[in-house]
Tab-separated table of C-alpha atoms and ligand atoms in Angstrom:
chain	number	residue	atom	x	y	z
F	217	UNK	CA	93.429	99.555	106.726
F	218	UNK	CA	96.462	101.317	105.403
F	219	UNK	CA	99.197	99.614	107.707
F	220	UNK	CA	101.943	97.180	106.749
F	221	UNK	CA	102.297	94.855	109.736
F	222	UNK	CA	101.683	97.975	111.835
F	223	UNK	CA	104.270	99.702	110.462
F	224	UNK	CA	103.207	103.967	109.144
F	225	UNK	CA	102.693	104.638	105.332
F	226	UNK	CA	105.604	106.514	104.705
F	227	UNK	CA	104.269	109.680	101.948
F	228	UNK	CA	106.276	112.389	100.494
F	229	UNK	CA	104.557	115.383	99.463
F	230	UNK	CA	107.285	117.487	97.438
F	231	UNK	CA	105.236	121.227	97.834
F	232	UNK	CA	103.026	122.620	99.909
F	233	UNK	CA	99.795	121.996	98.431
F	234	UNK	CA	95.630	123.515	98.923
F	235	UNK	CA	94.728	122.871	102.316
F	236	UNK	CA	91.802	120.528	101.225
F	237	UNK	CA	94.385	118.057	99.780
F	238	UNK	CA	96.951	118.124	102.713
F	239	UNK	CA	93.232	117.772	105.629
F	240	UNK	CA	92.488	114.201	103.883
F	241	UNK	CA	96.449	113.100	103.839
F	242	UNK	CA	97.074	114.167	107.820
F	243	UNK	CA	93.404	113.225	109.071
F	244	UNK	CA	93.316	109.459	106.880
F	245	UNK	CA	95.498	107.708	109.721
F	246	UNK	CA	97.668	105.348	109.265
F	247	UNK	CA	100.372	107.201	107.342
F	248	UNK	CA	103.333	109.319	108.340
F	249	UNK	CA	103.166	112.533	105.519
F	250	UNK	CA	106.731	114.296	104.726
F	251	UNK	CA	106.011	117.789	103.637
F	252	UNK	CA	108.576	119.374	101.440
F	253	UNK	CA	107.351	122.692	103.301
F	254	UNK	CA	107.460	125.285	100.936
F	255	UNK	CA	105.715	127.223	97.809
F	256	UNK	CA	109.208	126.309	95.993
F	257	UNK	CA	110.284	123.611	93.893
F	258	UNK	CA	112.028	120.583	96.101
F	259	UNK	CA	115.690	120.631	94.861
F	260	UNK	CA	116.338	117.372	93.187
F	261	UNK	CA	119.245	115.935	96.206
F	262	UNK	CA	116.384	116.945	98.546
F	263	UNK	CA	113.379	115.229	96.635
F	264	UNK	CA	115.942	112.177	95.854
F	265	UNK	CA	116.950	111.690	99.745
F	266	UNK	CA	112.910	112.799	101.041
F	267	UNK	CA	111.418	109.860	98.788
F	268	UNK	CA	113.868	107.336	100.621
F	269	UNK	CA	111.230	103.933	101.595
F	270	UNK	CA	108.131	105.992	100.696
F	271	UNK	CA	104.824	104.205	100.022
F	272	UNK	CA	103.467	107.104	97.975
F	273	UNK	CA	104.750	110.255	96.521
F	274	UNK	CA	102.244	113.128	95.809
F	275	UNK	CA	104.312	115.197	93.298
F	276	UNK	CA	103.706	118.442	90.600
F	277	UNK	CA	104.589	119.164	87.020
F	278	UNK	CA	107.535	120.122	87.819
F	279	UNK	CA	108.975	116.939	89.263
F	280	UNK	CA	110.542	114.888	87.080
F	281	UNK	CA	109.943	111.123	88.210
F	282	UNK	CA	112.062	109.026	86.465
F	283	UNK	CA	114.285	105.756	86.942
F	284	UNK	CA	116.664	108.127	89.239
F	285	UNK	CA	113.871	108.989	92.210
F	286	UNK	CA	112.012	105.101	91.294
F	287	UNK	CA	115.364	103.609	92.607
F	288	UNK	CA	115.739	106.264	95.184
F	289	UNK	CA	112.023	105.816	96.470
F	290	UNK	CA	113.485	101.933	96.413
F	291	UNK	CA	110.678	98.643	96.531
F	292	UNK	CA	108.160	100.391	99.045
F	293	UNK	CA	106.533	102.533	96.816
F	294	UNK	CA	103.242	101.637	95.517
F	295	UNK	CA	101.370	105.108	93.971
F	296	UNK	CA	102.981	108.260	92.295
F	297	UNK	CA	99.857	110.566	92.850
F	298	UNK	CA	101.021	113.507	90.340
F	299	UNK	CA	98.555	117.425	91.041
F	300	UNK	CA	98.156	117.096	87.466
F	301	UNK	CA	96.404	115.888	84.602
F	302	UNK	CA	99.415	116.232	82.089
F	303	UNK	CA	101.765	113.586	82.944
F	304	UNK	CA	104.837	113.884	80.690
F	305	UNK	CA	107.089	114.177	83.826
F	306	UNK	CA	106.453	110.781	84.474
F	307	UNK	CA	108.902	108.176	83.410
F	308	UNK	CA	105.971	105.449	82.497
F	309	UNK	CA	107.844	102.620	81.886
F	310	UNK	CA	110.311	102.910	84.565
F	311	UNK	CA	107.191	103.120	86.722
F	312	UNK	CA	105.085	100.334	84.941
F	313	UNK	CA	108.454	97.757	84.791
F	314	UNK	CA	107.810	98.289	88.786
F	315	UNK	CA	104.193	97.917	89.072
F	316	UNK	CA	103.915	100.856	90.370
F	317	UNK	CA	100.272	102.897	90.033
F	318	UNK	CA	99.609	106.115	88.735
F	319	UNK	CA	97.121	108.790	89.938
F	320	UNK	CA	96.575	112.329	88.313
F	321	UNK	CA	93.556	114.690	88.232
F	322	UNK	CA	91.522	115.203	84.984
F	323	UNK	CA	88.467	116.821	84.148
F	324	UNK	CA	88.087	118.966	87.180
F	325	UNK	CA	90.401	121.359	85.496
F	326	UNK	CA	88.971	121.285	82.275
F	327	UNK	CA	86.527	124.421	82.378
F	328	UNK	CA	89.185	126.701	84.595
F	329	UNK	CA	91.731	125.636	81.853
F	330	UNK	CA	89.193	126.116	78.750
F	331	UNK	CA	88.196	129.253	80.528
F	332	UNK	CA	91.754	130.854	80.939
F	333	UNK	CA	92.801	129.445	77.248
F	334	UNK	CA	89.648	131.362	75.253
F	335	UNK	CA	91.227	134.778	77.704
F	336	UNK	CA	94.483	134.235	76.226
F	337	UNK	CA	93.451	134.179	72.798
F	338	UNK	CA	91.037	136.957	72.944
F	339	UNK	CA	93.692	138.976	74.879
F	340	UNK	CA	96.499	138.022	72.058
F	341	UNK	CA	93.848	138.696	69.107
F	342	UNK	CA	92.868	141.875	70.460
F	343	UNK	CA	95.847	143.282	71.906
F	344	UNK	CA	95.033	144.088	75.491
F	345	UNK	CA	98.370	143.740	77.410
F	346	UNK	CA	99.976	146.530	74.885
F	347	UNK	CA	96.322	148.170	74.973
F	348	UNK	CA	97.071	148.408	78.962
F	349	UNK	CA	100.029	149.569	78.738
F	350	UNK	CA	99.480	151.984	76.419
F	351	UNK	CA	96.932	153.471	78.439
F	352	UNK	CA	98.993	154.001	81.600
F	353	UNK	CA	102.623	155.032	78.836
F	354	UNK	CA	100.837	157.756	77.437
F	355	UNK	CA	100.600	156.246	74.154
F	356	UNK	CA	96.553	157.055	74.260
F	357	UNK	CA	96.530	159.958	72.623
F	358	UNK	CA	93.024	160.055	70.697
F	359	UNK	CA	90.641	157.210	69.175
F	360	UNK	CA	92.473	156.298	66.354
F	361	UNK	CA	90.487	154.657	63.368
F	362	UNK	CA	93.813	152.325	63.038
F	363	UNK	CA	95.309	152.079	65.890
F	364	UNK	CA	95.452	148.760	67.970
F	365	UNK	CA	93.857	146.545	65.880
F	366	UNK	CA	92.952	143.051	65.681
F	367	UNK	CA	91.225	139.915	65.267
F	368	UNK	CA	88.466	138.685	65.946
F	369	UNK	CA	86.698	135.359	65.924
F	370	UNK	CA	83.055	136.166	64.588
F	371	UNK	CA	83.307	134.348	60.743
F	372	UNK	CA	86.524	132.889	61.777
F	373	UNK	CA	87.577	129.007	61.282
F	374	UNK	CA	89.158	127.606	64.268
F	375	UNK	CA	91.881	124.675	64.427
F	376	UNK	CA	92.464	122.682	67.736
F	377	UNK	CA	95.208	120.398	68.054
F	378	UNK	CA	93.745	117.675	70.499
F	379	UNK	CA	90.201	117.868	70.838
F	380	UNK	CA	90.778	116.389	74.193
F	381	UNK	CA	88.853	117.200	77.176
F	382	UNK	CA	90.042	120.712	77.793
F	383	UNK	CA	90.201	121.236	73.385
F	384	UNK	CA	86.839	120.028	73.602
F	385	UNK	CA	85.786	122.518	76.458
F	386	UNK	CA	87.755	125.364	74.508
F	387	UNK	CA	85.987	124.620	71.288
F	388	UNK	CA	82.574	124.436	73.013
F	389	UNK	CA	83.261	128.058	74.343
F	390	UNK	CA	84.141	129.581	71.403
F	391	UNK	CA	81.379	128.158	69.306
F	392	UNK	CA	79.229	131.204	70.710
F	393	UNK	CA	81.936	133.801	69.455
F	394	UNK	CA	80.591	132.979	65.769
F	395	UNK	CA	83.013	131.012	64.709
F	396	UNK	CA	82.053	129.811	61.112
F	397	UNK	CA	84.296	126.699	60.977
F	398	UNK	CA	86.050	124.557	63.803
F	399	UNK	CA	88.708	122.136	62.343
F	400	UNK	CA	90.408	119.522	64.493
F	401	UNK	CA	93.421	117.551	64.714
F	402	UNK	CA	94.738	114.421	66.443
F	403	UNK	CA	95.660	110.441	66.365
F	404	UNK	CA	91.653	109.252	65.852
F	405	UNK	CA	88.536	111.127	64.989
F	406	UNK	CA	86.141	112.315	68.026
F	407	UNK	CA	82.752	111.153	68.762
F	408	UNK	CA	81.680	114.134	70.496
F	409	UNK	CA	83.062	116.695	67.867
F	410	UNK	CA	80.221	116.814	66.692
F	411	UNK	CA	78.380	118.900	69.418
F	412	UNK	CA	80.568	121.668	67.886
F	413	UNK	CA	80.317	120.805	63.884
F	414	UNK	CA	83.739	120.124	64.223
F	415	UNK	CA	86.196	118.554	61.270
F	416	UNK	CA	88.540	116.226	61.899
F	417	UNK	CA	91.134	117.230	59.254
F	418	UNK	CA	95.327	116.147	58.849
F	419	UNK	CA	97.617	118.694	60.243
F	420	UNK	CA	98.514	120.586	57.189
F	421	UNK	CA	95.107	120.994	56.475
F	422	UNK	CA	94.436	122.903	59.969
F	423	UNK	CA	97.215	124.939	60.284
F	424	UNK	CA	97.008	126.517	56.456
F	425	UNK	CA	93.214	127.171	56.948
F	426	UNK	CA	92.680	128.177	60.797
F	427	UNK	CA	92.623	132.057	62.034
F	428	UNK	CA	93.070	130.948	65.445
F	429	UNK	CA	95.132	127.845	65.895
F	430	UNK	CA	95.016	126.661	69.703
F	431	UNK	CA	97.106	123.862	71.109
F	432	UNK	CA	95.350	121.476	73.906
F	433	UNK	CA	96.885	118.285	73.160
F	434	UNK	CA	99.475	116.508	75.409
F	435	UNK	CA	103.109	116.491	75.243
F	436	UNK	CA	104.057	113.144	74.195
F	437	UNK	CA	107.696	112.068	71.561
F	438	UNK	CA	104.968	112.387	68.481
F	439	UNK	CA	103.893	116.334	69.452
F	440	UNK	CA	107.331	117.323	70.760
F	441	UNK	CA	108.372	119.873	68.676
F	442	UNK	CA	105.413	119.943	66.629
F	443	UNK	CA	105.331	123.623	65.911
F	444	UNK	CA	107.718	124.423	64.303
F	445	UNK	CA	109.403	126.405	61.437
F	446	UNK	CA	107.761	124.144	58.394
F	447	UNK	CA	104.361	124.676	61.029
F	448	UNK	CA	104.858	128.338	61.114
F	449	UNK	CA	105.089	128.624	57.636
F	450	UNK	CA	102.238	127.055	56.399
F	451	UNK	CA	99.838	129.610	58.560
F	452	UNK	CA	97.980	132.473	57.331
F	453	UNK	CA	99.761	136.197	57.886
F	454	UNK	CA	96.927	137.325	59.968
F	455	UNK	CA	96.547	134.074	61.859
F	456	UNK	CA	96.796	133.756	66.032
F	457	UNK	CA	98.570	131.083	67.844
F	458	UNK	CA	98.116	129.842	71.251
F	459	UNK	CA	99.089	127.005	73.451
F	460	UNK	CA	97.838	126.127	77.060
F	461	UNK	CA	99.256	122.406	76.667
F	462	UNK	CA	102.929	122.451	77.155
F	463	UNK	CA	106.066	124.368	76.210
F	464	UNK	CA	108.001	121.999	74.522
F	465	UNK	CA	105.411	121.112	71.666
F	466	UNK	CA	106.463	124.504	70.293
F	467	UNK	CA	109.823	125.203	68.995
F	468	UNK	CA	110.442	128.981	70.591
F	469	UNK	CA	113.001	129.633	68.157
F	470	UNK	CA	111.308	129.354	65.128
F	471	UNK	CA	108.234	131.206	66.909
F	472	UNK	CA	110.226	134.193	67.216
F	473	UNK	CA	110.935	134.082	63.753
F	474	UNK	CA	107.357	133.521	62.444
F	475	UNK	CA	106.522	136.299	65.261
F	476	UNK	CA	109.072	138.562	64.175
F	477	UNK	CA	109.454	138.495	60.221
F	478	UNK	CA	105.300	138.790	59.842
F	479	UNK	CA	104.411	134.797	58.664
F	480	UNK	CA	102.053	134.740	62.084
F	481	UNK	CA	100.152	137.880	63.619
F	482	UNK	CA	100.585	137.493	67.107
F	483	UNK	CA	100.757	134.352	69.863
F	484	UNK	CA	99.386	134.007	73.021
F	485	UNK	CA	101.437	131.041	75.459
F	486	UNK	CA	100.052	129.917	78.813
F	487	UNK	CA	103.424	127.363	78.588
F	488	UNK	CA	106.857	127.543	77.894
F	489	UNK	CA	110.405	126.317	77.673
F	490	UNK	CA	111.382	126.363	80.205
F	491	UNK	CA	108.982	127.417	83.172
F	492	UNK	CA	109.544	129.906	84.100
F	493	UNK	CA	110.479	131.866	80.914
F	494	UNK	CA	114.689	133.785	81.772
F	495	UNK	CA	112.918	137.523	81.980
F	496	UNK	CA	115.890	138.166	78.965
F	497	UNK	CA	113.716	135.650	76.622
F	498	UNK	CA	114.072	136.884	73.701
F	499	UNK	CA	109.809	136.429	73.278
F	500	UNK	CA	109.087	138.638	75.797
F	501	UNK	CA	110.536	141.481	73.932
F	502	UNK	CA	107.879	141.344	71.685
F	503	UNK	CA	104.300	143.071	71.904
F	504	UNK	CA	102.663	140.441	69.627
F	505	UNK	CA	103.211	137.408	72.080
F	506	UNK	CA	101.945	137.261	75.080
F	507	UNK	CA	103.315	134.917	77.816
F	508	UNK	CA	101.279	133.591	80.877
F	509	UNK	CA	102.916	131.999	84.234
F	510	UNK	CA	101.119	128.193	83.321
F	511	UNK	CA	97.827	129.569	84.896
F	512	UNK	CA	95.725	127.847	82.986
F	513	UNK	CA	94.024	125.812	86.580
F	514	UNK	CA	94.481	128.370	88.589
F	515	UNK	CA	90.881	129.387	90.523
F	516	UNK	CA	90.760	128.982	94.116
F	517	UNK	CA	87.999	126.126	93.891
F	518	UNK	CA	89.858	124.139	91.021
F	519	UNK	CA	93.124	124.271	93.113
F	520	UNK	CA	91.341	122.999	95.924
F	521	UNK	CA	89.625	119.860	93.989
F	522	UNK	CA	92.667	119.239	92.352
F	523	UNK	CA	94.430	119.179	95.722
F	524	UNK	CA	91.749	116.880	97.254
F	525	UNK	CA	91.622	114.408	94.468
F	526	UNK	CA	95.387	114.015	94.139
F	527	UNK	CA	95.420	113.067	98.476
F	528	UNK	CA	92.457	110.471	97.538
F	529	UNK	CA	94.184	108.792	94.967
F	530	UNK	CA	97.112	108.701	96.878
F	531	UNK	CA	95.258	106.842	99.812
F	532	UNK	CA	93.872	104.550	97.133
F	533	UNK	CA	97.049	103.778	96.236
F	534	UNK	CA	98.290	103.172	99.264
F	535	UNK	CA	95.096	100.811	100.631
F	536	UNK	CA	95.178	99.014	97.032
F	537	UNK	CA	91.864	100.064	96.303
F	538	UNK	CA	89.962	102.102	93.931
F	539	UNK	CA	91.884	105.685	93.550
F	540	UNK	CA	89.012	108.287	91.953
F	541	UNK	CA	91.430	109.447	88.895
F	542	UNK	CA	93.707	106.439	88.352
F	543	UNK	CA	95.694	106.902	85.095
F	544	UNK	CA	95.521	103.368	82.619
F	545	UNK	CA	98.965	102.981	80.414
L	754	NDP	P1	93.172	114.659	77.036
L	754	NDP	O1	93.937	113.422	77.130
L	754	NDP	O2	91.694	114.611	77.224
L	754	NDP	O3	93.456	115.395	75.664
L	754	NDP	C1	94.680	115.330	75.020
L	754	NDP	C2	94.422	115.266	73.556
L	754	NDP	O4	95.668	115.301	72.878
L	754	NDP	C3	93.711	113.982	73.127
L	754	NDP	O5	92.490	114.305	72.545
L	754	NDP	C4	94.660	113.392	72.095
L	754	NDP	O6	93.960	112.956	70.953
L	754	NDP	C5	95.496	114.580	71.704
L	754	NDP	N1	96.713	114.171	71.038
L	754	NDP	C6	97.586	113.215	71.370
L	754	NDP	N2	98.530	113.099	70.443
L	754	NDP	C7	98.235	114.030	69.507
L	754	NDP	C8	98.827	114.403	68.286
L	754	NDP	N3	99.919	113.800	67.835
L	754	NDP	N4	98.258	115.413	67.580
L	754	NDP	C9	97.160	116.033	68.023
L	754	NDP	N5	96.549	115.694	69.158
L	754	NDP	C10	97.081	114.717	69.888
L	754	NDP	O7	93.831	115.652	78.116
L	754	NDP	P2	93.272	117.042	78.653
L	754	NDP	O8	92.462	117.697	77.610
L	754	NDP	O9	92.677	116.840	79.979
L	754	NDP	O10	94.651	117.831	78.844
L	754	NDP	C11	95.471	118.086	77.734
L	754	NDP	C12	96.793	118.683	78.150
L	754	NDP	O11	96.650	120.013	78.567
L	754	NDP	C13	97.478	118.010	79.334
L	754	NDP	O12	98.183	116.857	78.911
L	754	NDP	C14	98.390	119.086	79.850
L	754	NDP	O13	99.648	118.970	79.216
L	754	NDP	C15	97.726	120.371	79.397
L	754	NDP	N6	97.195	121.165	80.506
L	754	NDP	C16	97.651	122.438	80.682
L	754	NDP	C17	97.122	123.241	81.665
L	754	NDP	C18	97.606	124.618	81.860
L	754	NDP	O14	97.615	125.084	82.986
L	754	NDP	N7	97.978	125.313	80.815
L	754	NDP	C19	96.067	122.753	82.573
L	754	NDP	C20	95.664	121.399	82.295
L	754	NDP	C21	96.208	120.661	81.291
L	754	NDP	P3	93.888	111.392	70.581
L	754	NDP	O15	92.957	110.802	71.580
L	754	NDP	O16	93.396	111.376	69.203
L	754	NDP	O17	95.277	110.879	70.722
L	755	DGY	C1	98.115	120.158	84.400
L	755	DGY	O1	97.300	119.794	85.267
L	755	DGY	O2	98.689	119.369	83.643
L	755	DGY	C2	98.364	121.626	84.261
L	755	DGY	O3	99.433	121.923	83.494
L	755	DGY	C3	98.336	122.382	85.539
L	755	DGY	O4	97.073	122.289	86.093
């Protein structure tokens, strides 16, 4: 059962999460949940003191779980159980040096993410936030053989960087489009890449040939920063950029600078540094770069799995058995 010589699992949950998640925490018995009871981020004093002598934490992407909220959290804690497959706010070591298990929630986001990724870039290719606007400014004022175009994928070659689960899913649903060539990048060559004819080529080799260069991989110290001004300038004029992994693999700066002096056509960003985006960003001036609020998981029913797995891994963790989605490092 899930008590310590009768003593409650202590659990902090730092956000109000889907109702499906929060049923199996508060009807599982045997643990005491803390709700940080709101729709808002837990302020970092208030997540540091509500962790005190926890047995599990069930945290989000935007807590950052390092050495700080380990020591806080002090020798009771067994399972971080992160609403999340990406877990770069994770301290790992700190958390493997205490043995200390992990649970996060992959592949039941994959086709809301994949879906929401091939919107973006169709929306950034063909323009349809500034078509939109246009519409309700005014600025319609006939059909106009030139006017708001784009790009489109039909003949196109395609490069993902991390032909992960949700590259693979993004790459499968854009096969259909007519894409001619799909070119890949990453640390080893993919089995299943073949499913979608696709190339596993170096870096330099994707980014100088691809019309639509999409980002899926994870933020780890080898892709931080990867985009950047030498990345920039290797693409083609007329080429699309667009990343639903996380902010920081892209340097914003030297985006705006590709964006803005013509080396890239247009971006589309589903993540950003930092989240959210100051409304004064500098990117947000401009109409070829368009800038999501991280919604790449967000459906009602994906929310709600992701909610539910992230409470059963946390009672795994807690029982020291099996947790559904328990992350090996
Ligand atoms: P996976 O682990 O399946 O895929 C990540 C991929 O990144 C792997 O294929 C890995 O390839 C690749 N990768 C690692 N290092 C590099 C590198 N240096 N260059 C290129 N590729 C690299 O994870 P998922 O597909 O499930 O998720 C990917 C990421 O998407 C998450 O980590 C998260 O950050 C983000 N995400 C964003 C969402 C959103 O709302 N926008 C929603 C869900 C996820 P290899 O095996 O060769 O190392
Ligand atoms: C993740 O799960 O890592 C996404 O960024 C949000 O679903």
């Amino acid at each position: 059962g899930m008590q310590t010589v009768g003593k409650l699992m202590k659990v902090f949950v730092t956000r109000r999460i889907p109702q499906e998640g929060m049923k199996i925490l508060t009807t599982a018995g045997g643990c005491e949940v803390s709700l940080w009871d709101s729709d808002e981020p837990v302020p970092r004093a208030d997540l540091l003191k509500g962790v005190q002598g926890a047995h599990g934490i069930l945290c989000l992407l935007s807590d950052k779980i390092d050495a700080e909220v380990l020591d806080a959290a002090g020798p009771n804690l067994k399972v971080i159980s992160t609403l999340s497959v990406g877990f770069d706010h994770l301290a790992l070591d700190e958390i493997k040096k205490r043995g200390i298990r992990v649970g996060y929630t992959p592949d039941v986001l994959t086709d809301a993410t994949a879906e929401l990724t091939v919107a973006l870039l169709l929306a950034t290719a063909r323009r349809l936030p500034e078509g939109v606007e246009e519409v309700k400014n005014g600025g319609w004022s006939s059909w106009k053989p030139l006017w708001l175009c784009g790009y489109g994928l039909s003949g196109s070659t395609v490069g993902v960087i991390g032909l992960g689960r949700i590259g693979m899913a993004i790459a499968r649903r854009l096969m259909p489009f007519g894409v001619k060539r799909l070119l890949y990048s990453g640390r080893t060559a993919k089995a299943n890449a073949a499913e979608v004819n696709g190339e596993f080529v170096s870096l330099d080799t994707l980014v100088s040939e691809s019309d639509f260069i999409v980002v899926s991989c994870s933020l780890t110290p080898e892709t931080q920063g990867l985009c950047d001004k030498a990345f920039f300038s290797k693409m083609k004029n007329t080429a699309i950029f667009v990343n639903s992994s996380r902010g920081a693999v892209v340097n914003q700066e030297d985006l705006y600078e590709a964006l803005t002096s013509g080396q890239i056509a247009a971006a589309g960003l589903d993540v950003t540094t930092p989240e959210p985006l100051p409304t004064n960003h500098p990117l947000l001036t401009l109409k070829n770069c368009v800038v999501l609020p991280h919604i790449g998981s967000a459906t009602y029913s994906t929310r709600g799995v992701m909610g539910a797995l992230s409470a059963q891994n946390l009672l795994g963790g807690l029982q020291g058995t099996d947790m559904p989605s328990e992350l090996t490092f």
